[in-house]
Amino acid sequence: MRIAIIGTGNVGSALGTRWTQRGHEVIFGSRDPSSSKVQKLVAATGANAASIRDAVVDASVVVLATPWDATQRSIAAAGDLTGKILLDATNPLQNMKLAFGLTTSGAEKVASWARGAAVVKAFNSTGAGNMLTPDYTGQ
């Protein structure tokens, strides 16, 4: 499966690492795919990197793993997400506080910005360490 991951921080890196280990084709979407940070991640995982728009074009699934303050901008950079499955791993936090009130959710905001995508909230309630090493035996 071709998976585009928008975001190269802890969550995006952990998911990309595990999925490439499982044989999936992963492409990281980044503002700066040629940066040393992104290139180090590509070398470590065997994934690829491209602009956000180029990463999502042929992806079967798109993962949104951005800091909240970059989320709307990243969705806009992705272009048309109509018909795409968008896994939303974000949390609507700024300075460790909710970014907006209690009448809507982060996923609802993401869905309003990513019109036409099927938004699924996932991976936002566990740490990147659990994603990288999901061993729960004996717990």
XYZ file of C-alpha atoms in Angstrom:
139
model
C 0.000 0.000 0.000
C 1.249 3.510 -0.744
C 0.987 5.681 2.370
C 1.680 9.409 2.410
C 2.632 10.824 5.790
C 2.384 14.573 6.155
C 4.773 15.351 8.974
C 8.244 14.128 9.847
C 8.235 14.562 13.620
C 7.963 11.846 16.260
C 4.572 10.466 15.184
C 5.141 10.578 11.428
C 8.615 9.090 11.814
C 7.425 6.261 14.062
C 4.529 5.305 11.794
C 6.674 5.553 8.674
C 9.369 3.384 10.215
C 6.938 0.620 11.197
C 5.073 0.668 7.900
C 8.227 0.501 5.771
C 9.391 -2.413 7.949
C 6.113 -4.135 7.056
C 6.669 -3.636 3.327
C 4.477 -0.615 2.665
C 5.603 2.151 0.345
C 5.852 5.293 2.450
C 6.380 8.801 1.168
C 6.845 11.641 3.613
C 5.252 14.929 2.625
C 7.278 17.864 3.836
C 7.593 21.621 3.364
C 11.287 20.957 2.693
C 11.841 17.365 1.505
C 15.526 18.035 0.831
C 16.270 19.171 4.408
C 18.893 17.194 6.298
C 16.275 16.081 8.861
C 13.994 14.637 6.194
C 16.859 13.071 4.255
C 18.144 11.404 7.437
C 14.640 9.968 8.010
C 14.484 8.739 4.406
C 17.877 7.049 4.754
C 16.889 5.409 8.043
C 13.532 4.092 6.848
C 13.928 3.408 3.143
C 10.942 5.673 2.507
C 10.835 8.560 0.056
C 10.137 12.251 0.532
C 8.436 14.868 -1.611
C 6.478 18.059 -1.318
C 3.216 17.611 0.533
C 1.191 17.884 -2.688
C 3.381 15.387 -4.559
C 3.342 12.927 -1.650
C -0.445 12.630 -1.525
C -1.225 12.464 -5.263
C -1.019 8.675 -5.677
C -1.349 7.623 -2.033
C -3.942 5.076 -0.993
C -3.994 6.571 2.502
C -2.806 9.935 3.815
C -1.717 10.371 7.425
C -1.804 13.824 8.973
C 0.895 13.952 11.682
C 1.545 17.658 12.098
C 1.662 20.036 15.042
C -1.754 21.673 15.370
C -0.531 25.101 14.296
C 0.690 23.609 10.990
C -2.369 21.448 10.315
C -4.576 23.775 8.266
C -1.600 25.008 6.229
C -0.478 21.405 5.562
C -3.941 20.378 4.404
C -4.033 23.358 2.046
C -0.594 22.389 0.704
C -1.878 18.866 -0.024
C -4.358 20.145 -2.582
C -7.502 18.226 -3.454
C -8.044 15.351 -1.024
C -11.436 14.356 -2.433
C -11.909 10.596 -2.149
C -8.773 10.108 -0.033
C -8.731 8.368 3.334
C -7.145 10.843 5.741
C -5.969 9.449 9.070
C -5.860 12.386 11.471
C -3.216 11.912 14.183
C -3.263 15.530 15.320
C -4.313 16.989 18.650
C -5.780 20.501 18.713
C -3.296 21.827 21.267
C -1.373 25.077 21.401
C 0.932 25.605 24.371
C -0.529 22.396 25.836
C -4.041 23.882 25.929
C -7.030 23.233 23.694
C -6.827 25.486 20.650
C -10.585 26.119 20.581
C -13.775 25.589 22.597
C -15.861 22.572 23.408
C -18.469 22.827 20.650
C -16.413 21.106 17.951
C -13.523 18.650 17.762
C -10.143 18.703 16.099
C -11.308 16.032 13.663
C -14.306 18.175 12.709
C -11.958 21.082 11.993
C -9.700 18.813 9.917
C -12.721 17.490 7.991
C -13.868 21.034 7.239
C -10.405 21.909 5.871
C -10.022 18.627 3.946
C -13.363 18.704 2.144
C -14.152 15.498 0.312
C -11.708 13.351 2.290
C -12.883 10.543 4.548
C -11.361 11.692 7.842
C -10.636 9.056 10.465
C -9.227 10.047 13.852
C -6.351 7.696 14.709
C -3.024 7.463 16.528
C -3.544 10.642 18.566
C -4.006 9.003 21.954
C -0.859 6.924 22.151
C 2.755 7.978 22.157
C 5.189 7.664 19.274
C 7.181 5.142 21.335
C 4.150 2.828 21.376
C 3.857 3.184 17.631
C 7.512 2.368 17.075
C 7.600 -0.577 19.504
C 4.034 -1.831 19.999
C 4.761 -4.603 22.487
C 2.050 -4.957 25.081
C 2.791 -8.524 26.168
C 2.485 -9.113 29.879
C 0.893 -5.756 30.527
